[in-house]
CSV table of C-alpha atoms in Angstrom, one decimal:
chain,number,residue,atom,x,y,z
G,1,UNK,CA,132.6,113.3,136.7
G,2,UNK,CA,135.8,115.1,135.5
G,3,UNK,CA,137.7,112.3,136.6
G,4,UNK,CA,136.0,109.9,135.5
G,5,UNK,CA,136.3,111.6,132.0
G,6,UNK,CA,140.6,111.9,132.4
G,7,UNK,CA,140.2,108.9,133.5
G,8,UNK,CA,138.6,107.5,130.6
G,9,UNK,CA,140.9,109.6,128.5
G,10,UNK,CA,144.1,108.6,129.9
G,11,UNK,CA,144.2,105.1,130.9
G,12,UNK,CA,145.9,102.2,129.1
G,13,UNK,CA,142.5,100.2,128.3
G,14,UNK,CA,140.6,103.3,126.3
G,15,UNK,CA,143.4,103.6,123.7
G,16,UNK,CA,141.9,104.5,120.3
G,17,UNK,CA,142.1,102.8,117.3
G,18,UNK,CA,143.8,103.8,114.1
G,19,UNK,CA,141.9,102.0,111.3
G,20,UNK,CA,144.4,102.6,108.8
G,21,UNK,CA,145.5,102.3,104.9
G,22,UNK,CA,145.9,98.5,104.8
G,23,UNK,CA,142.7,97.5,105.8
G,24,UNK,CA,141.5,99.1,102.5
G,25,UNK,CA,144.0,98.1,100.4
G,26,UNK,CA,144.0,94.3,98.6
G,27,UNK,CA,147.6,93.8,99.1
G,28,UNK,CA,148.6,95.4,101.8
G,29,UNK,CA,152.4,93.9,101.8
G,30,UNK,CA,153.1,95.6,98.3
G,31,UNK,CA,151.3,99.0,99.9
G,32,UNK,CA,153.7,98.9,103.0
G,33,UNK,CA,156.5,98.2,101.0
G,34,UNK,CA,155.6,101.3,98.5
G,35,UNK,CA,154.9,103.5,101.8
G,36,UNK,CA,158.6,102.5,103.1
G,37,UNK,CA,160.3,103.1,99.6
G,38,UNK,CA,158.3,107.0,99.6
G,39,UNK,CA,159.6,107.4,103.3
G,40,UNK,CA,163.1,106.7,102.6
G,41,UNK,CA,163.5,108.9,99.6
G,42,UNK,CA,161.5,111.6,101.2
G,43,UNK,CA,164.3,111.3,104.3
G,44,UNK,CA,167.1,110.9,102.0
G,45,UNK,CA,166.1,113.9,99.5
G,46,UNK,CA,164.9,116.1,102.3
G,47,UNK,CA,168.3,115.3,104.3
G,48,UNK,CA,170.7,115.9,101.0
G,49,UNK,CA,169.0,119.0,99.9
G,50,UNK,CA,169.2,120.5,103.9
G,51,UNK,CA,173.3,118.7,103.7
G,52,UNK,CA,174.0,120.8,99.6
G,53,UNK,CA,172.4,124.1,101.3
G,54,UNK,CA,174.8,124.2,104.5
G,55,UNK,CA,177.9,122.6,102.4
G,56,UNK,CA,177.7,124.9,99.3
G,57,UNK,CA,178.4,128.8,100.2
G,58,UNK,CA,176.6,129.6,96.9
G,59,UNK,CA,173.2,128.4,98.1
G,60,UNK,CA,174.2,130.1,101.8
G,61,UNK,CA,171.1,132.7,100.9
G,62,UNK,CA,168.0,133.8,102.2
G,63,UNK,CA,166.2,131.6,99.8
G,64,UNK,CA,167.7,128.5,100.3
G,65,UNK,CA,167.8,129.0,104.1
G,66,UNK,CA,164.1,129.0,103.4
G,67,UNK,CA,164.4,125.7,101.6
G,68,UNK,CA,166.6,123.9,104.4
G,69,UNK,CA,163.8,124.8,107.2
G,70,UNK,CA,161.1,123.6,104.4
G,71,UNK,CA,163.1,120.3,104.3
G,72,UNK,CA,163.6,120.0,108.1
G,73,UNK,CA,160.3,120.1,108.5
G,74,UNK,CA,159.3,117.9,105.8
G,75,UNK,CA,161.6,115.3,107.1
G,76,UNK,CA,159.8,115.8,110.9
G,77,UNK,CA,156.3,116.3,109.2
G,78,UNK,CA,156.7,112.3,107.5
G,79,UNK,CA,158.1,110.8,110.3
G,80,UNK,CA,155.2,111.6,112.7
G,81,UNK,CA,152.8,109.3,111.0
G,82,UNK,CA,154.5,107.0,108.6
G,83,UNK,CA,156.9,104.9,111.1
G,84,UNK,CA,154.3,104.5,113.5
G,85,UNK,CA,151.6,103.5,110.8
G,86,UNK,CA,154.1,100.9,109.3
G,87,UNK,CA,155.4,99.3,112.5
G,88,UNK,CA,152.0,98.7,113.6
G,89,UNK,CA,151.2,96.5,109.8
G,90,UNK,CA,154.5,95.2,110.6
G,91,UNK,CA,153.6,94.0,114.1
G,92,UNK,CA,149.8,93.3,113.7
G,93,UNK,CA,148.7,95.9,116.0
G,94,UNK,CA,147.1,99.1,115.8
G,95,UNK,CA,146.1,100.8,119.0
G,96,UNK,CA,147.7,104.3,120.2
G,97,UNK,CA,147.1,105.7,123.6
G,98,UNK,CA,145.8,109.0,124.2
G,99,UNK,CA,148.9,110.4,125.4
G,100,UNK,CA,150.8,109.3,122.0
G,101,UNK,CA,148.1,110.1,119.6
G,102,UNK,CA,148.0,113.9,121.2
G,103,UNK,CA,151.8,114.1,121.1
G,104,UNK,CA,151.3,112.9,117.2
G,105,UNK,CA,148.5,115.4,116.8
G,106,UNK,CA,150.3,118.4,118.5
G,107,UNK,CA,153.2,118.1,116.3
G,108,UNK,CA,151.4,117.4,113.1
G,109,UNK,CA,149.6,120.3,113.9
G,110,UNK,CA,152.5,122.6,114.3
G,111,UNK,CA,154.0,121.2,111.7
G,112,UNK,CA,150.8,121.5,109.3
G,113,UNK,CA,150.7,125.4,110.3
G,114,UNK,CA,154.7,126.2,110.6
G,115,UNK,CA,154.6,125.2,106.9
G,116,UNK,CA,151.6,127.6,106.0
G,117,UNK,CA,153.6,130.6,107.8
G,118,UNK,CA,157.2,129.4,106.2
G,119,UNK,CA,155.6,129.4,102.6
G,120,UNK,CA,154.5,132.8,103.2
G,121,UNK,CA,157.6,134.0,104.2
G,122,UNK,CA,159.1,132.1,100.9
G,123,UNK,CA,156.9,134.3,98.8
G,124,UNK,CA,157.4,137.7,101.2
G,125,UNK,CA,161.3,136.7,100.2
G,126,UNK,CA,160.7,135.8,96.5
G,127,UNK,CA,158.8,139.5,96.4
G,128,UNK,CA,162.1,141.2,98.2
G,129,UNK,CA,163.9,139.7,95.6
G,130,UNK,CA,162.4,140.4,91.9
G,131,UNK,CA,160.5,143.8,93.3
G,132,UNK,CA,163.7,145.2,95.0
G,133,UNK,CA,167.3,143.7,94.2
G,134,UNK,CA,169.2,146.3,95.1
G,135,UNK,CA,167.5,146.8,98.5
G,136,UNK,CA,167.5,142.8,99.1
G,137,UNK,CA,170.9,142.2,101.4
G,138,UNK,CA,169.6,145.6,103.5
G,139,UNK,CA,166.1,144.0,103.8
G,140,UNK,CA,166.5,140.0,104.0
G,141,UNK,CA,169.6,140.0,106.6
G,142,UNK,CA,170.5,136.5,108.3
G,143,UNK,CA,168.6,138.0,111.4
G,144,UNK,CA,165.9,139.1,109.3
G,145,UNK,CA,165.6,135.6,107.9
G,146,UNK,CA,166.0,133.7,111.4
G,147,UNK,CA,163.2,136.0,112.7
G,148,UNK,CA,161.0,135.1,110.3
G,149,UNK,CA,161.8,131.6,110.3
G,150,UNK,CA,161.5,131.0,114.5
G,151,UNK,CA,158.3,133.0,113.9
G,152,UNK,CA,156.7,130.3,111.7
G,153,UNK,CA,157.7,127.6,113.8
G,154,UNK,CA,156.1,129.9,116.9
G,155,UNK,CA,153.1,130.3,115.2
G,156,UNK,CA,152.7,126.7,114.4
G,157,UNK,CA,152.9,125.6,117.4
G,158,UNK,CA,150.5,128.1,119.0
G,159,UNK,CA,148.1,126.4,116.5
G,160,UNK,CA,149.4,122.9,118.3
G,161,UNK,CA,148.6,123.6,121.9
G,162,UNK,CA,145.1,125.7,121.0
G,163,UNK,CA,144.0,122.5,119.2
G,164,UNK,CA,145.2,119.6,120.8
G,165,UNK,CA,144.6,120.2,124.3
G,166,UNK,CA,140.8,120.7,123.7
G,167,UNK,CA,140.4,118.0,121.3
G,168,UNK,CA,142.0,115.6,123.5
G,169,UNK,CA,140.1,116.5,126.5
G,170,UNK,CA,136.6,115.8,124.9
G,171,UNK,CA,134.9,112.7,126.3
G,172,UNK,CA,134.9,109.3,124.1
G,173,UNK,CA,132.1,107.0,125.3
G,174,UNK,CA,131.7,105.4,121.9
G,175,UNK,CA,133.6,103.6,118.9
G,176,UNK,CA,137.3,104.7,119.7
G,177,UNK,CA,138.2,103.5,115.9
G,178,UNK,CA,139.7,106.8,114.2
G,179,UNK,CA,139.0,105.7,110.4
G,180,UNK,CA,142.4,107.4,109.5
G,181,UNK,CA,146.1,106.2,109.5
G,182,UNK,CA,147.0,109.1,112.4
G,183,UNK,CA,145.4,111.2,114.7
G,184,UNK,CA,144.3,114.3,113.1
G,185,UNK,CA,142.1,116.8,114.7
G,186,UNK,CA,138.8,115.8,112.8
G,187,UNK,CA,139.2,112.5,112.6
G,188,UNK,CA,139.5,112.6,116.3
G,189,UNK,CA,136.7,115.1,117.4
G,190,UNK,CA,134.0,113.3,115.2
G,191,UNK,CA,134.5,110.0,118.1
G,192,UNK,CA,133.5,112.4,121.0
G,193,UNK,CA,129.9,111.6,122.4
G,194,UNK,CA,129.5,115.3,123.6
G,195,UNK,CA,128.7,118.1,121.2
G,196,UNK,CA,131.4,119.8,119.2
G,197,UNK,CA,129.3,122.0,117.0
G,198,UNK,CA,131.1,125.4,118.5
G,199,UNK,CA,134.4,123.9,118.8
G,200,UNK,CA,134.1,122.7,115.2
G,201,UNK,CA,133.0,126.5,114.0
G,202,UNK,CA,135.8,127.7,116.3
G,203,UNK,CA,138.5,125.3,114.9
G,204,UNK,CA,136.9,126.5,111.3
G,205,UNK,CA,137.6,129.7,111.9
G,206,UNK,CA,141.0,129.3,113.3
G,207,UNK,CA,142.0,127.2,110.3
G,208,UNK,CA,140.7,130.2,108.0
G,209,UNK,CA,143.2,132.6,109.8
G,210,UNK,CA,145.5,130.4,109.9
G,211,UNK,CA,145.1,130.2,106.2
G,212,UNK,CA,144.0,133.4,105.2
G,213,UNK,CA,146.9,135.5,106.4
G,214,UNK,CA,149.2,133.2,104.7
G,215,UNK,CA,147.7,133.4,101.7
G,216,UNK,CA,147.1,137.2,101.8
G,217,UNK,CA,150.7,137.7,102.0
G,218,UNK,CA,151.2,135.0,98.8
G,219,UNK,CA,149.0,136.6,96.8
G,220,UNK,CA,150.0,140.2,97.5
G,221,UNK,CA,153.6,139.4,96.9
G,222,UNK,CA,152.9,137.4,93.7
G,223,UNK,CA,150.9,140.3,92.3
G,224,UNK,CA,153.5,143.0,93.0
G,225,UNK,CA,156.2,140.3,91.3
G,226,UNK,CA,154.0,139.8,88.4
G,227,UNK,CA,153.2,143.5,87.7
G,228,UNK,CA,157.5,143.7,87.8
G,229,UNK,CA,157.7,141.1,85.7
G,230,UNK,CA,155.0,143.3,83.2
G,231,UNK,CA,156.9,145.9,83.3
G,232,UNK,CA,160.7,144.4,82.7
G,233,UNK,CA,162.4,144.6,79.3
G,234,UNK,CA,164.9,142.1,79.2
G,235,UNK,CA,163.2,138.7,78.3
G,236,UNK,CA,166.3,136.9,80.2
G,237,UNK,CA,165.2,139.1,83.3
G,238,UNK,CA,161.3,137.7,83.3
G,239,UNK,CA,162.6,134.0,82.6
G,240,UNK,CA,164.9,134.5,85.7
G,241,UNK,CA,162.0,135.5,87.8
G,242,UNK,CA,159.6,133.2,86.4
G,243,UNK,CA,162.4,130.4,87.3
G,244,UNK,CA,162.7,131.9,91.1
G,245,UNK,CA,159.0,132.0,91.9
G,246,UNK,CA,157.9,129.0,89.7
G,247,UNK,CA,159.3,126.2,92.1
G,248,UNK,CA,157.5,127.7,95.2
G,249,UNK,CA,154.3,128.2,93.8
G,250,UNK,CA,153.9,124.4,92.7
G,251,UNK,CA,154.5,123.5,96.5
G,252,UNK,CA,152.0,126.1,97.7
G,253,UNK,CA,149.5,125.0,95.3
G,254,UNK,CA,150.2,121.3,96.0
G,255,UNK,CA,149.9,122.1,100.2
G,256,UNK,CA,147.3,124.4,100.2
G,257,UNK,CA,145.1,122.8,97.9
G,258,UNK,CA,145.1,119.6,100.3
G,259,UNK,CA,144.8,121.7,103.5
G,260,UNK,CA,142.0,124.0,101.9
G,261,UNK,CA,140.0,120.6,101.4
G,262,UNK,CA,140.6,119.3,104.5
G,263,UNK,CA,140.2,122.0,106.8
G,264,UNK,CA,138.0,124.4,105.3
G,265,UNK,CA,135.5,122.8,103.7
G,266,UNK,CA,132.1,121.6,105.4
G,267,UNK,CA,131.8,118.2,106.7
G,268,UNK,CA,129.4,117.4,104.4
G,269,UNK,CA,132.0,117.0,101.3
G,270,UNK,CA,134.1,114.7,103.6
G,271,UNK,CA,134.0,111.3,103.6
G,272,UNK,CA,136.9,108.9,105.7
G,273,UNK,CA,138.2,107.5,102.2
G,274,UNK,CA,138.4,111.0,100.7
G,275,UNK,CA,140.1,112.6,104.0
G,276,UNK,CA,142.3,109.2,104.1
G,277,UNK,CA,143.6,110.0,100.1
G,278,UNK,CA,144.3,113.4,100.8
G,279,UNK,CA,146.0,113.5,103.9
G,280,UNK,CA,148.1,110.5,102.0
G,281,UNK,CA,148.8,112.9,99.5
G,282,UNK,CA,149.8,115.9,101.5
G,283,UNK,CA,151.4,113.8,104.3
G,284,UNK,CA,153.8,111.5,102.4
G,285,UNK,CA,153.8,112.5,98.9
G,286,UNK,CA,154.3,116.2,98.9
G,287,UNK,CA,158.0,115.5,101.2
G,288,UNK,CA,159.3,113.5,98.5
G,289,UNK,CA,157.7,116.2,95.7
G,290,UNK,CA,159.5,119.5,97.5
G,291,UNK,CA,163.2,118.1,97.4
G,292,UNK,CA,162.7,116.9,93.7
G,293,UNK,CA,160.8,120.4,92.4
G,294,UNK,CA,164.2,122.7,94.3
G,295,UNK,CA,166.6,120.5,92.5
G,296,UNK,CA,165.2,119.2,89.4
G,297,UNK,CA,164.2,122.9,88.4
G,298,UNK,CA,167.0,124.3,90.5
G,299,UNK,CA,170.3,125.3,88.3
G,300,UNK,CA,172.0,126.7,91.4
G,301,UNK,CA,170.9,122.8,93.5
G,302,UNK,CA,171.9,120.9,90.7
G,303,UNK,CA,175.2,122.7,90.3
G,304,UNK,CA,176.1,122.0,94.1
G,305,UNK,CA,174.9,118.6,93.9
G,306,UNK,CA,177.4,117.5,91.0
G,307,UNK,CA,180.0,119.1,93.1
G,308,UNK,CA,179.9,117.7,95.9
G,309,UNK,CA,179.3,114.1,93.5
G,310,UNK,CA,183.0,115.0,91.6
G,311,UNK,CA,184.5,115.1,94.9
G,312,UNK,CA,183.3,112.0,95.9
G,313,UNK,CA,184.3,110.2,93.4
G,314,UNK,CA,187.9,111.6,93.2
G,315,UNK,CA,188.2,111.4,96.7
């Protein structure tokens, strides 16, 4: 019976299949063609951003090394689904096999929880910062900040191989039509014929760790910086820290809003179009939002970015 299962799993003619954006949409051409433009500038701003942080010793800081590893994995986090889901409306298809739709849901996974572990760490760094300048070269070293870094990409993928492995090796008798435009973890599970019930709790609770220790450690930090802000006397010195913290807490709002909804709330308030517009928004909007919200509102970015322009040009 086992093997019959892996079997059923694994082989080439019980590939699932991914219902998609287009089939929704009335003009799917223009769609595709909008989905291509947000890719590219999501690559391109994620890649200049990561290119202005390594080339500009100004920005060679805790913080913006924090930004360059929120672009890298932006730029990884957009091309796991996008490429794949415009190829296939390119070439009429739109089947994945098992073994590709658990590599795309292992690294989306990772990806989804490296970022929820790096934001922290943005705010732990935005705290060191504002609550204790002088102390902040002793406390956020270059090992300090690669340590905390390789942790959120450890932790992320932890949450990858705990999920994916389990999901992937539930039976699917039934429909194998995953009304989504990737394989994510409940679009998947709600295809298996077996029950799920404790492995849904189970995934619930790990998603609420996942997210609660994060957001403990954003909240904490943001209360300490806003109880230092109360308490400073120079207007300039609030409006600098207001500038500092303001960027990152418009990208954790925008991310864990989107995740909260999808992972955290019962099944009952889900529905494949409102999942589908969500994970849209938080899948290939928010890469092409985080670039533009560290530059736009980013004197330091901006500064680098016109330098590196001027010497284009006379070059």
């Amino acid at each position: 019976m086992a093997n019959t299962t892996w079997m059923a799993n694994h082989t080439g003619w019980s590939d699932f299949i991914l219902m998609g954006l287009f089939r929704r949409s009335k003009h799917p051409a223009l769609l595709c063609v909008v989905i291509f433009v947000v890719f590219l500038m999501a690559l391109s701003g994620n890649a200049v951003l990561i290119l202005l942080i390594h080339c500009d010793a100004h920005l060679h800081t805790p913080m913006y090394f924090f930004i360059s590893q929120l672009s890298l994995m932006d730029m990884v986090y957009i091309s796991v689904t996008v490429p794949k889901m415009l190829l296939d409306q390119v070439m009429g298809v739109n089947q994945i096999s098992a073994p590709e739709c658990g590599m795309q849901m292992f690294l989306y996974v990772t990806l989804v929880g490296s970022e929820f572990f790096l934001l922290a760490a943005m705010a732990y760094d935005c705290y060191v910062a504002i609550c204790h300048p002088l102390r902040y070269p002793v406390l956020m070293t270059h090992r300090v900040c690669l340590f905390l870094a390789s942790g959120c990409w450890l932790l992320g993928s932890a949450d990858g191989f705990m999920l994916t492995p389990i999901t992937m090796t539930f039976p699917f008798c039934g429909s194998r039509e995953i009304h989504h435009f990737f394989c994510e973890v409940p679009a998947v599970t709600v295809l298996s014929c077996s029950d799920t019930s404790l492995y849904e709790t189970l995934m619930y609770l790990c998603c609420v760790l996942m997210l609660l220790i994060p957001v403990t450690i954003i909240s904490s930090s943001y209360l300490l910086i806003l109880l230092t802000i109360h308490r400073m006397n120079s207007a300039e010195g609030r409006k600098k820290a207001f500038a500092t913290c303001s960027s990152h807490l418009t990208v954790v709002i925008l991310f864990y809003g989107a995740a909260i909804y999808t992972y955290m709330l019962p099944s009952s308030y889900h529905t494949p179009e409102k999942d589908m517009m969500v994970s849209v928004f938080y899948t290939i909007l928010t890469p092409v939002l985080n670039p533009l919200i560290y530059s736009l509102r980013n004197k330091d970015v901006m500064g680098a970015l016109k330098k590196m322009l001027t010497v284009r040009i006379v070059l």
